[in-house]
Coordinates of C-alpha atoms in Angstrom, one line a residue:
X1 CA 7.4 14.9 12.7
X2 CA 7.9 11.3 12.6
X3 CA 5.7 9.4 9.8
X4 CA 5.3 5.6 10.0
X5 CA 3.6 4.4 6.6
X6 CA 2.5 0.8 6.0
X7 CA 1.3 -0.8 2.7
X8 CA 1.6 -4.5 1.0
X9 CA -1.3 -5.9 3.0
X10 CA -4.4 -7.8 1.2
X11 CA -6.9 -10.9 1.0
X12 CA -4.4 -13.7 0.4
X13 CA -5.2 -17.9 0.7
X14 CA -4.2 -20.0 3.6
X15 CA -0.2 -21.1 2.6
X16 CA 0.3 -18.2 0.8
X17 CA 2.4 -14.9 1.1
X18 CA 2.6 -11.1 1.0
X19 CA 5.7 -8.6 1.6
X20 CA 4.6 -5.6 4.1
X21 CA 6.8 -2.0 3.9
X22 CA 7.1 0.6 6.0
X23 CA 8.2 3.7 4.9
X24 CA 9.3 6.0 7.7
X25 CA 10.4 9.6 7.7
X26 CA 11.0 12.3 10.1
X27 CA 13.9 10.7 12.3
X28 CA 17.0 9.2 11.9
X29 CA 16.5 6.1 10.7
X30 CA 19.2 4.2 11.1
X31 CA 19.9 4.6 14.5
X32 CA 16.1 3.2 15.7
X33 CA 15.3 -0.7 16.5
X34 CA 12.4 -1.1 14.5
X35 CA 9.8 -3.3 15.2
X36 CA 6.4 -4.7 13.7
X37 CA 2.8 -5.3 15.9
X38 CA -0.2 -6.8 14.7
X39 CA -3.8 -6.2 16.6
X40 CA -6.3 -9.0 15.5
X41 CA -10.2 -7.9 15.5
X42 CA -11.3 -7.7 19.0
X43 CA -8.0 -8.4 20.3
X44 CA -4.9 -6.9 21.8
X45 CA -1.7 -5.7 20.0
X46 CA 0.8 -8.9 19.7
X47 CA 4.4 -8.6 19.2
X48 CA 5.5 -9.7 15.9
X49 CA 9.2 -9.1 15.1
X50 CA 12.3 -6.4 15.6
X51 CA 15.0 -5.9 14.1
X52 CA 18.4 -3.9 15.0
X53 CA 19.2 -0.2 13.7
X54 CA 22.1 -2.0 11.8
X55 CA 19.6 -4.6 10.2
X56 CA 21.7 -7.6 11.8
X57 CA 20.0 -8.4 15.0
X58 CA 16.7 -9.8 14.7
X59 CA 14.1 -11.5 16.5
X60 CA 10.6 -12.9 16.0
X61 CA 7.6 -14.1 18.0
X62 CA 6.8 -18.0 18.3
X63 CA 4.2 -17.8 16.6
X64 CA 5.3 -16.6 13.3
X65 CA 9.2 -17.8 14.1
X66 CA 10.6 -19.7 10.7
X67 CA 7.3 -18.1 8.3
X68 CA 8.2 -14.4 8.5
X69 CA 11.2 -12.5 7.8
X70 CA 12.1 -9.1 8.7
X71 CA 14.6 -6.5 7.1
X72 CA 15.2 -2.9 6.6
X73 CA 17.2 -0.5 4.0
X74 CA 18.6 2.1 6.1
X75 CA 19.4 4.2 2.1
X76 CA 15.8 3.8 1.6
X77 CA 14.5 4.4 5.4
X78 CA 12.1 1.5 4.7
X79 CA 11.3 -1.7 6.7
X80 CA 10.2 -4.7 5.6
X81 CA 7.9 -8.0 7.1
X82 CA 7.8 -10.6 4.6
X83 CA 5.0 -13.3 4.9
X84 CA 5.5 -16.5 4.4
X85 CA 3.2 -19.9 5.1
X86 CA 0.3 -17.6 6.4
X87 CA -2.5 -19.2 8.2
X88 CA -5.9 -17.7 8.9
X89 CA -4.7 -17.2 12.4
X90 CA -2.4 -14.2 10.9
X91 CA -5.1 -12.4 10.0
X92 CA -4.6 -9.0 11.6
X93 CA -3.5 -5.0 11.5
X94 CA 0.0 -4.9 10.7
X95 CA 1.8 -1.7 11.9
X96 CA 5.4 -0.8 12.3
X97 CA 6.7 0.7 14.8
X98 CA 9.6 2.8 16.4
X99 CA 11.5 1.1 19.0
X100 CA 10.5 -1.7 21.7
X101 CA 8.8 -1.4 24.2
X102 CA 7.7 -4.3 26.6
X103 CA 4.2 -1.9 26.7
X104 CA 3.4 -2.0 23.0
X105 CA 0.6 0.5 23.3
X106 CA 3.5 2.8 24.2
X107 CA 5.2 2.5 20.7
X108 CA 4.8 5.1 18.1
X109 CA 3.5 3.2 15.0
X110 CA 1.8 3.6 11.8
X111 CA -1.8 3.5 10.8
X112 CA -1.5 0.1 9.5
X113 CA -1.9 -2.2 6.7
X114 CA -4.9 -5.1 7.0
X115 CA -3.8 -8.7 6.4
X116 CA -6.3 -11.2 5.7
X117 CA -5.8 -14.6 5.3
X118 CA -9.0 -16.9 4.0
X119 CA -8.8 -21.1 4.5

């Protein structure tokens, strides 16, 4: 069965940052793109970033382009999403998720970790 679990969210200040995990088990990790959503309140899931199953293709959103950084340790089946420069705007349900998808409802991801950024 796979398992997709998020943690490192929390209440953080406008400028500051947080580093997201995702430890996922029950496939072979290595061989997946991995990717990670966000879902604001009362809005629609958002693309955030993927990465390659070799960890050296990535690619991010616009929006967070330059302030977040992903990466993954294939030994430790874990993927990252670090935060940097976070605005209020970030605020959101971060999952991670198994492949890509141009229908992101269609992706297999975790329950999520909350992000919440104050001004």
């Amino acid at each position: 069965e796979v398992q997709l679990v998020e943690s490192g969210g929390g209440l953080v200040q406008a400028g500051g940052s947080l580093r997201l995990s995702c430890a996922a088990s029950g496939f072979t990790f290595s061989s997946y793109r991995m990717t990670w959503v966000r879902q604001a309140p009362g809005k629609g899931l958002e693309w955030v970033s993927s990465i390659s199953g070799d960890g050296r293709g990535t690619s991010y959103s616009d929006r967070v382009k330059g302030r977040f950084t992903i990466s993954r340790d294939n030994a430790k089946n874990t993927l990252y999403l670090e935060l940097n420069s976070l605005k209020t705007e970030d605020t959101a349900m971060y999952h991670c998720a198994q492949g890509w998808s141009v229908v992101l409802s269609t992706l297999l991801r975790g329950q999520g970790t909350q992000v919440t950024v104050s001004s």
